[in-house]
Amino acid sequence: MLWLGRLFEDRNTFARLTIVGLTGVGYLAMRPDGASLNTVDWFLSVGALVFGFAGIVAPFEVVVGLSAALGAGWFFGADNDVVPTVALAWGLFELGMRRSGPKVWIGMGLGVAGCMLSDLDEAWAEPITVFYAAAILAAPLLLGVQLRTTRELARQAADRAVQEVSRVRAEERTTIARELHDLVAHHVASIVLRVAVARNVLPVTDDRLRGVLDDVHATGSSALADLRRLVAVLRDPGAAAEESFVDPGGLPTALAAVVERNRGLGLRVESFVDPAITGLDARTALAVLRLTQEGLANVARHAGTAASARLSIRLEGEQVEFELEDSGGGSVAAPSGGHGLIGLRERVEILGGRFTAGPRAAGWRLSALLPAVAAAA
């Protein structure tokens, strides 16, 4: 019965009016009550069926017009007003369902007046017919009002649910931002400070050791800056549109820095980065950078720093092809219990791309296909 509920949606107004119109045509064709129709009856009936379709855009005006037509029918000698009366009743239903305010009750009054004028002699002789007509017309009107009220209450409940979800999410983001700032960022800042002290105070004569300290200091400073940007975005999601973790124009440089940092660990990395990736949007650029960072970190962690890796990032049409393969290693892989690959898969799929990772030959292969312009979130 879901189709019946959908029939009364605003977008299906034409379908509803068509069904009512067909019932009117059926009555005129068969006339089950054996009634005869004169010229005025035919004119009013056909006119009511055609004019009723104006209710798609102007239900109140249709009620006014049908009420006036019923009243005029008495003056011009109409004998059968079944079709115009049914059309008016349905017009009042549409009015009650799709409009609110004084027009609804004005339409009701005009409808009763039109019915009285359509049979003025009987209305004058039997005043009770006024209440009879009012009851007949009030039923569809009140049904329409009830449907509209129910829909408005449902929309309000849905809006409140959305607002509650937004509030809970905002609280969760604020909590995460606070913990990142007070715990993680504090420890990272402490590491950066201690490394800076070691660089400037301790007598370091070995250039390799000084290079390691410089690299740790630079990496920690970069991580601290990223944490601060992340905390700012968590506290103000609207800033995400303005705050970018990586400038697409500087993506090749950022990728080169990641590759050099891993080479400094001992990894043999062969890389190809398409210069055209500077045209990516910010979210895709960030995903490519994170794929590279996490992928090479996994190579060092699991295959060992003596392994070799091949990195390829190409822009093919409207898609970015990312591929990272390693040669594997003889050392025992470090135990894995993190969420790196899970996070990468989620990041790629949110953007509308595809992600695969798994063993290949003696090593491991990680690949992704991302849109150059990320899909809308």
Short mmCIF file of C-alpha atoms in Angstrom, two decimals:
data_model
loop_
_atom_site.label_atom_id
_atom_site.label_comp_id
_atom_site.label_asym_id
_atom_site.label_seq_id
_atom_site.Cartn_x
_atom_site.Cartn_y
_atom_site.Cartn_z
CA MET A 1 0.00 0.00 0.00
CA LEU A 2 2.99 2.31 -0.17
CA TRP A 3 1.90 3.43 -3.61
CA LEU A 4 -1.34 4.75 -2.11
CA GLY A 5 0.59 6.92 0.32
CA ARG A 6 2.80 8.23 -2.48
CA LEU A 7 -0.30 9.08 -4.52
CA PHE A 8 -1.09 11.87 -2.05
CA GLU A 9 2.31 13.53 -2.30
CA ASP A 10 2.40 16.98 -3.88
CA ARG A 11 4.43 15.73 -6.83
CA ASN A 12 1.57 13.36 -7.76
CA THR A 13 -1.20 15.98 -7.82
CA PHE A 14 -1.70 15.53 -11.56
CA ALA A 15 -2.16 11.77 -11.12
CA ARG A 16 -4.80 12.29 -8.40
CA LEU A 17 -6.72 14.81 -10.47
CA THR A 18 -6.54 12.49 -13.48
CA ILE A 19 -8.11 9.66 -11.47
CA VAL A 20 -10.91 11.96 -10.28
CA GLY A 21 -11.40 13.21 -13.84
CA LEU A 22 -11.70 9.67 -15.17
CA THR A 23 -14.39 8.84 -12.60
CA GLY A 24 -16.29 11.91 -13.79
CA VAL A 25 -15.95 10.81 -17.40
CA GLY A 26 -17.16 7.34 -16.41
CA TYR A 27 -20.23 8.82 -14.74
CA LEU A 28 -21.05 10.95 -17.77
CA ALA A 29 -20.61 7.96 -20.08
CA MET A 30 -22.67 5.45 -18.09
CA ARG A 31 -24.97 7.60 -15.92
CA PRO A 32 -25.82 4.71 -13.58
CA ASP A 33 -28.65 6.70 -11.96
CA GLY A 34 -30.37 7.02 -15.34
CA ALA A 35 -30.18 10.80 -15.16
CA SER A 36 -30.49 12.86 -18.28
CA LEU A 37 -28.28 15.87 -18.91
CA ASN A 38 -29.28 19.02 -20.73
CA THR A 39 -26.88 21.38 -22.50
CA VAL A 40 -26.13 23.37 -19.34
CA ASP A 41 -25.41 20.14 -17.42
CA TRP A 42 -22.95 18.99 -20.06
CA PHE A 43 -21.27 22.38 -20.14
CA LEU A 44 -20.91 22.52 -16.35
CA SER A 45 -19.76 18.90 -16.02
CA VAL A 46 -17.13 19.00 -18.75
CA GLY A 47 -16.02 22.45 -17.63
CA ALA A 48 -15.63 21.25 -14.03
CA LEU A 49 -13.51 18.27 -15.13
CA VAL A 50 -11.21 20.43 -17.27
CA PHE A 51 -11.03 23.35 -14.84
CA GLY A 52 -10.24 20.98 -11.97
CA PHE A 53 -6.74 20.44 -13.36
CA ALA A 54 -5.93 24.05 -12.54
CA GLY A 55 -5.85 22.82 -8.95
CA ILE A 56 -2.31 21.60 -9.66
CA VAL A 57 -1.11 25.17 -9.13
CA ALA A 58 -4.14 27.05 -7.71
CA PRO A 59 -6.42 24.91 -5.50
CA PHE A 60 -8.13 27.90 -3.86
CA GLU A 61 -8.98 29.50 -7.20
CA VAL A 62 -10.43 26.18 -8.40
CA VAL A 63 -12.74 26.02 -5.36
CA VAL A 64 -13.86 29.60 -6.00
CA GLY A 65 -14.51 28.87 -9.68
CA LEU A 66 -16.42 25.62 -9.07
CA SER A 67 -18.54 27.25 -6.35
CA ALA A 68 -19.42 30.07 -8.73
CA ALA A 69 -20.23 27.57 -11.50
CA LEU A 70 -22.61 25.64 -9.24
CA GLY A 71 -24.37 28.84 -8.26
CA ALA A 72 -24.63 29.98 -11.86
CA GLY A 73 -26.02 26.61 -12.91
CA TRP A 74 -29.29 27.29 -11.06
CA PHE A 75 -29.81 30.53 -12.97
CA PHE A 76 -29.18 28.86 -16.32
CA GLY A 77 -31.39 25.84 -15.73
CA ALA A 78 -28.97 23.07 -14.75
CA ASP A 79 -30.71 19.83 -13.64
CA ASN A 80 -27.74 17.54 -12.80
CA ASP A 81 -24.85 18.87 -10.71
CA VAL A 82 -23.28 15.54 -9.63
CA VAL A 83 -19.99 16.01 -11.48
CA PRO A 84 -19.45 19.68 -10.48
CA THR A 85 -20.31 18.85 -6.85
CA VAL A 86 -17.88 15.92 -6.71
CA ALA A 87 -15.23 18.10 -8.38
CA LEU A 88 -15.83 20.77 -5.74
CA ALA A 89 -15.54 18.21 -2.93
CA TRP A 90 -12.23 17.00 -4.30
CA GLY A 91 -11.09 20.60 -4.80
CA LEU A 92 -11.75 21.23 -1.11
CA PHE A 93 -9.72 18.12 -0.24
CA GLU A 94 -6.80 19.44 -2.31
CA LEU A 95 -7.20 22.88 -0.73
CA GLY A 96 -7.11 21.50 2.80
CA MET A 97 -4.16 19.23 2.05
CA ARG A 98 -1.98 21.75 0.24
CA ARG A 99 -2.88 25.13 1.73
CA SER A 100 -3.34 26.59 5.21
CA GLY A 101 -4.74 29.72 6.76
CA PRO A 102 -8.00 31.65 6.13
CA LYS A 103 -8.27 30.56 2.49
CA VAL A 104 -9.13 27.02 3.60
CA TRP A 105 -12.21 28.14 5.54
CA ILE A 106 -13.17 30.80 2.99
CA GLY A 107 -13.15 28.04 0.38
CA MET A 108 -15.40 25.94 2.61
CA GLY A 109 -17.89 28.78 2.96
CA LEU A 110 -17.90 29.47 -0.76
CA GLY A 111 -18.42 25.77 -1.49
CA VAL A 112 -21.48 25.58 0.79
CA ALA A 113 -22.85 28.77 -0.76
CA GLY A 114 -22.37 27.36 -4.25
CA CYS A 115 -24.20 24.15 -3.34
CA MET A 116 -27.10 26.13 -1.88
CA LEU A 117 -27.37 28.31 -4.96
CA SER A 118 -27.31 25.25 -7.23
CA ASP A 119 -30.64 24.19 -5.69
CA LEU A 120 -31.94 27.42 -4.25
CA ASP A 121 -35.58 26.36 -4.20
CA GLU A 122 -34.93 23.33 -2.01
CA ALA A 123 -32.51 25.23 0.18
CA TRP A 124 -35.16 27.87 0.80
CA ALA A 125 -37.85 25.30 1.55
CA GLU A 126 -35.61 22.97 3.61
CA PRO A 127 -32.95 24.95 5.52
CA ILE A 128 -31.58 21.68 6.91
CA THR A 129 -30.04 21.05 3.49
CA VAL A 130 -27.51 23.78 4.32
CA PHE A 131 -26.14 21.62 7.13
CA TYR A 132 -26.31 18.56 4.89
CA ALA A 133 -24.22 20.28 2.21
CA ALA A 134 -21.79 21.60 4.83
CA ALA A 135 -21.28 18.09 6.23
CA ILE A 136 -20.68 16.60 2.77
CA LEU A 137 -18.11 19.26 1.88
CA ALA A 138 -16.49 19.41 5.32
CA ALA A 139 -15.50 15.72 5.24
CA PRO A 140 -12.99 15.95 2.34
CA LEU A 141 -11.77 19.35 3.53
CA LEU A 142 -11.03 18.09 7.06
CA LEU A 143 -9.43 14.93 5.66
CA GLY A 144 -7.09 17.10 3.62
CA VAL A 145 -6.29 19.26 6.65
CA GLN A 146 -5.55 16.12 8.66
CA LEU A 147 -3.16 14.80 6.01
CA ARG A 148 -1.36 18.15 5.82
CA THR A 149 -1.07 18.41 9.60
CA THR A 150 0.27 14.86 9.85
CA ARG A 151 2.90 15.58 7.21
CA GLU A 152 3.94 18.82 8.88
CA LEU A 153 4.32 17.05 12.23
CA ALA A 154 6.37 14.30 10.54
CA ARG A 155 8.62 16.91 8.89
CA GLN A 156 9.07 18.71 12.19
CA ALA A 157 9.98 15.43 13.91
CA ALA A 158 12.48 14.65 11.13
CA ASP A 159 13.99 18.14 11.44
CA ARG A 160 14.32 17.73 15.21
CA ALA A 161 15.99 14.35 14.68
CA VAL A 162 18.48 15.88 12.24
CA GLN A 163 19.19 18.72 14.67
CA GLU A 164 19.73 16.24 17.49
CA VAL A 165 22.13 14.19 15.38
CA SER A 166 24.00 17.38 14.46
CA ARG A 167 24.19 18.38 18.12
CA VAL A 168 25.53 14.97 19.18
CA ARG A 169 28.08 15.00 16.38
CA ALA A 170 29.19 18.50 17.35
CA GLU A 171 29.68 17.34 20.95
CA GLU A 172 31.65 14.31 19.75
CA ARG A 173 33.85 16.51 17.54
CA THR A 174 34.44 18.91 20.43
CA THR A 175 35.42 16.03 22.73
CA ILE A 176 37.82 14.57 20.14
CA ALA A 177 39.31 18.01 19.47
CA ARG A 178 39.85 18.58 23.18
CA GLU A 179 41.57 15.21 23.67
CA LEU A 180 43.74 15.74 20.58
CA HIS A 181 44.81 19.15 21.83
CA ASP A 182 45.31 18.26 25.49
CA LEU A 183 46.85 14.82 25.05
CA VAL A 184 48.23 14.04 21.59
CA ALA A 185 49.28 17.55 20.57
CA HIS A 186 50.85 18.09 24.00
CA HIS A 187 53.01 14.97 23.67
CA VAL A 188 54.01 15.79 20.09
CA ALA A 189 54.93 19.33 21.12
CA SER A 190 57.02 17.91 23.95
CA ILE A 191 58.84 15.59 21.53
CA VAL A 192 59.56 18.47 19.15
CA LEU A 193 60.85 20.60 22.01
CA ARG A 194 63.13 17.87 23.37
CA VAL A 195 64.55 17.15 19.92
CA ALA A 196 65.17 20.86 19.40
CA VAL A 197 67.03 20.99 22.71
CA ALA A 198 69.09 17.94 21.72
CA ARG A 199 70.00 19.54 18.39
CA ASN A 200 71.13 22.80 19.92
CA VAL A 201 72.61 21.73 23.25
CA LEU A 202 74.18 18.30 22.80
CA PRO A 203 77.54 18.13 21.00
CA VAL A 204 76.55 16.09 17.93
CA THR A 205 79.59 15.37 15.77
CA ASP A 206 78.11 12.61 13.63
CA ASP A 207 76.38 14.12 10.58
CA ARG A 208 74.12 11.08 10.27
CA LEU A 209 72.87 11.53 13.82
CA ARG A 210 72.32 15.24 13.23
CA GLY A 211 70.40 14.40 10.06
CA VAL A 212 68.16 12.03 12.02
CA LEU A 213 67.51 14.68 14.68
CA ASP A 214 66.72 17.26 11.99
CA ASP A 215 64.34 14.84 10.31
CA VAL A 216 62.57 13.98 13.59
CA HIS A 217 62.25 17.67 14.41
CA ALA A 218 60.85 18.52 10.96
CA THR A 219 58.45 15.56 10.99
CA GLY A 220 57.25 16.36 14.50
CA SER A 221 56.75 20.04 13.66
CA SER A 222 54.74 19.08 10.56
CA ALA A 223 52.62 16.63 12.59
CA LEU A 224 52.00 19.28 15.23
CA ALA A 225 50.86 21.77 12.58
CA ASP A 226 48.52 19.14 11.10
CA LEU A 227 47.12 18.37 14.56
CA ARG A 228 46.40 22.04 15.17
CA ARG A 229 44.63 22.35 11.83
CA LEU A 230 42.65 19.19 12.59
CA VAL A 231 41.60 20.51 16.00
CA ALA A 232 40.46 23.77 14.35
CA VAL A 233 38.40 21.88 11.75
CA LEU A 234 36.84 19.61 14.40
CA ARG A 235 35.76 22.62 16.43
CA ASP A 236 34.50 24.50 13.36
CA PRO A 237 33.49 22.10 10.54
CA GLY A 238 32.69 25.10 8.37
CA ALA A 239 36.39 25.88 8.31
CA ALA A 240 37.01 22.62 6.39
CA ALA A 241 36.10 24.39 3.16
CA GLU A 242 38.75 27.04 3.83
CA GLU A 243 41.38 25.00 5.69
CA SER A 244 43.35 22.65 3.45
CA PHE A 245 45.97 20.23 4.78
CA VAL A 246 47.74 20.27 1.44
CA ASP A 247 47.77 22.73 -1.44
CA PRO A 248 47.23 20.81 -4.70
CA GLY A 249 49.79 23.08 -6.34
CA GLY A 250 52.38 21.95 -3.80
CA LEU A 251 51.43 18.27 -3.89
CA PRO A 252 54.44 17.10 -5.98
CA THR A 253 56.78 18.83 -3.50
CA ALA A 254 55.00 17.27 -0.51
CA LEU A 255 55.17 13.82 -2.13
CA ALA A 256 58.86 14.28 -2.90
CA ALA A 257 59.48 15.16 0.76
CA VAL A 258 57.72 11.95 1.88
CA VAL A 259 59.77 9.87 -0.55
CA GLU A 260 63.06 11.49 0.54
CA ARG A 261 62.20 10.97 4.20
CA ASN A 262 61.69 7.24 3.60
CA ARG A 263 64.87 7.03 1.54
CA GLY A 264 66.60 8.51 4.53
CA LEU A 265 65.40 5.51 6.53
CA GLY A 266 67.11 3.20 4.07
CA LEU A 267 64.22 2.35 1.73
CA ARG A 268 65.03 2.22 -1.97
CA VAL A 269 62.10 4.09 -3.51
CA GLU A 270 61.59 4.50 -7.25
CA SER A 271 58.89 7.09 -7.84
CA PHE A 272 57.02 8.66 -10.71
CA VAL A 273 54.69 11.57 -9.98
CA ASP A 274 52.69 13.03 -12.85
CA PRO A 275 53.18 16.84 -12.83
CA ALA A 276 49.52 17.25 -13.86
CA ILE A 277 48.34 16.26 -10.36
CA THR A 278 48.62 19.92 -9.38
CA GLY A 279 45.17 20.22 -10.96
CA LEU A 280 43.49 17.92 -8.42
CA ASP A 281 41.00 19.28 -5.94
CA ALA A 282 42.11 19.64 -2.29
CA ARG A 283 40.38 16.52 -0.96
CA THR A 284 41.78 14.22 -3.63
CA ALA A 285 45.23 15.78 -3.22
CA LEU A 286 45.10 15.07 0.52
CA ALA A 287 44.02 11.47 -0.14
CA VAL A 288 46.97 10.93 -2.51
CA LEU A 289 49.37 12.34 0.08
CA ARG A 290 47.94 10.13 2.85
CA LEU A 291 48.11 7.05 0.60
CA THR A 292 51.77 7.75 -0.02
CA GLN A 293 52.59 8.41 3.62
CA GLU A 294 50.78 5.36 4.99
CA GLY A 295 51.87 3.11 2.11
CA LEU A 296 55.59 3.83 2.49
CA ALA A 297 55.32 3.65 6.27
CA ASN A 298 53.82 0.16 5.89
CA VAL A 299 56.65 -0.87 3.58
CA ALA A 300 59.22 0.20 6.17
CA ARG A 301 57.25 -1.40 8.99
CA HIS A 302 56.48 -4.76 7.39
CA ALA A 303 59.03 -5.31 4.61
CA GLY A 304 61.88 -3.62 6.45
CA THR A 305 63.98 -0.57 5.66
CA ALA A 306 66.20 -2.63 3.33
CA ALA A 307 63.29 -3.29 0.96
CA SER A 308 62.65 -1.53 -2.33
CA ALA A 309 59.42 0.11 -3.43
CA ARG A 310 57.98 1.50 -6.64
CA LEU A 311 55.55 4.42 -6.44
CA SER A 312 53.47 5.57 -9.42
CA ILE A 313 50.94 8.41 -9.40
CA ARG A 314 49.39 9.25 -12.77
CA LEU A 315 46.53 11.44 -13.93
CA GLU A 316 44.57 9.60 -16.63
CA GLY A 317 41.69 11.68 -17.93
CA GLU A 318 39.47 12.52 -14.98
CA GLN A 319 41.00 9.89 -12.67
CA VAL A 320 44.13 9.51 -10.59
CA GLU A 321 45.85 6.12 -10.70
CA PHE A 322 47.85 5.40 -7.54
CA GLU A 323 50.05 2.32 -7.24
CA LEU A 324 52.67 1.32 -4.68
CA GLU A 325 54.50 -2.02 -4.75
CA ASP A 326 57.30 -3.32 -2.58
CA SER A 327 59.73 -6.17 -2.99
CA GLY A 328 59.03 -7.74 0.38
CA GLY A 329 61.80 -8.55 2.80
CA GLY A 330 63.42 -11.35 4.67
CA SER A 331 62.82 -9.84 8.09
CA VAL A 332 59.83 -10.75 10.21
CA ALA A 333 57.05 -8.23 9.66
CA ALA A 334 56.13 -6.03 12.55
CA PRO A 335 52.85 -7.07 14.18
CA SER A 336 49.89 -5.25 12.70
CA GLY A 337 46.85 -4.22 14.70
CA GLY A 338 46.28 -0.73 13.42
CA HIS A 339 43.65 0.82 11.24
CA GLY A 340 45.84 2.30 8.51
CA LEU A 341 44.47 0.32 5.55
CA ILE A 342 40.92 0.61 6.88
CA GLY A 343 41.30 4.38 7.06
CA LEU A 344 42.77 4.56 3.56
CA ARG A 345 39.92 2.50 2.11
CA GLU A 346 37.34 4.71 3.82
CA ARG A 347 39.10 7.86 2.64
CA VAL A 348 39.17 6.68 -0.99
CA GLU A 349 35.59 5.37 -1.04
CA ILE A 350 34.20 8.57 0.49
CA LEU A 351 35.66 10.43 -2.48
CA GLY A 352 33.98 8.00 -4.88
CA GLY A 353 37.11 5.97 -5.72
CA ARG A 354 38.22 2.32 -5.49
CA PHE A 355 40.88 0.89 -3.19
CA THR A 356 42.67 -2.48 -3.25
CA ALA A 357 45.54 -3.85 -1.16
CA GLY A 358 47.03 -7.30 -0.95
CA PRO A 359 50.07 -9.53 -1.48
CA ARG A 360 51.72 -9.69 -4.87
CA ALA A 361 54.67 -11.98 -5.66
CA ALA A 362 57.04 -11.67 -2.72
CA GLY A 363 55.81 -8.25 -1.65
CA TRP A 364 52.70 -6.15 -1.24
CA ARG A 365 50.70 -4.01 -3.64
CA LEU A 366 48.51 -1.06 -2.76
CA SER A 367 46.45 0.65 -5.48
CA ALA A 368 43.68 3.19 -5.70
CA LEU A 369 41.65 4.87 -8.41
CA LEU A 370 40.37 8.30 -7.41
CA PRO A 371 38.38 10.99 -9.21
CA ALA A 372 40.38 14.11 -10.00
CA VAL A 373 37.44 16.08 -8.62
CA ALA A 374 36.08 14.32 -5.54
CA ALA A 375 32.44 13.25 -5.44
CA ALA A 376 30.15 15.42 -3.30
CA ALA A 377 30.07 14.27 0.32
#
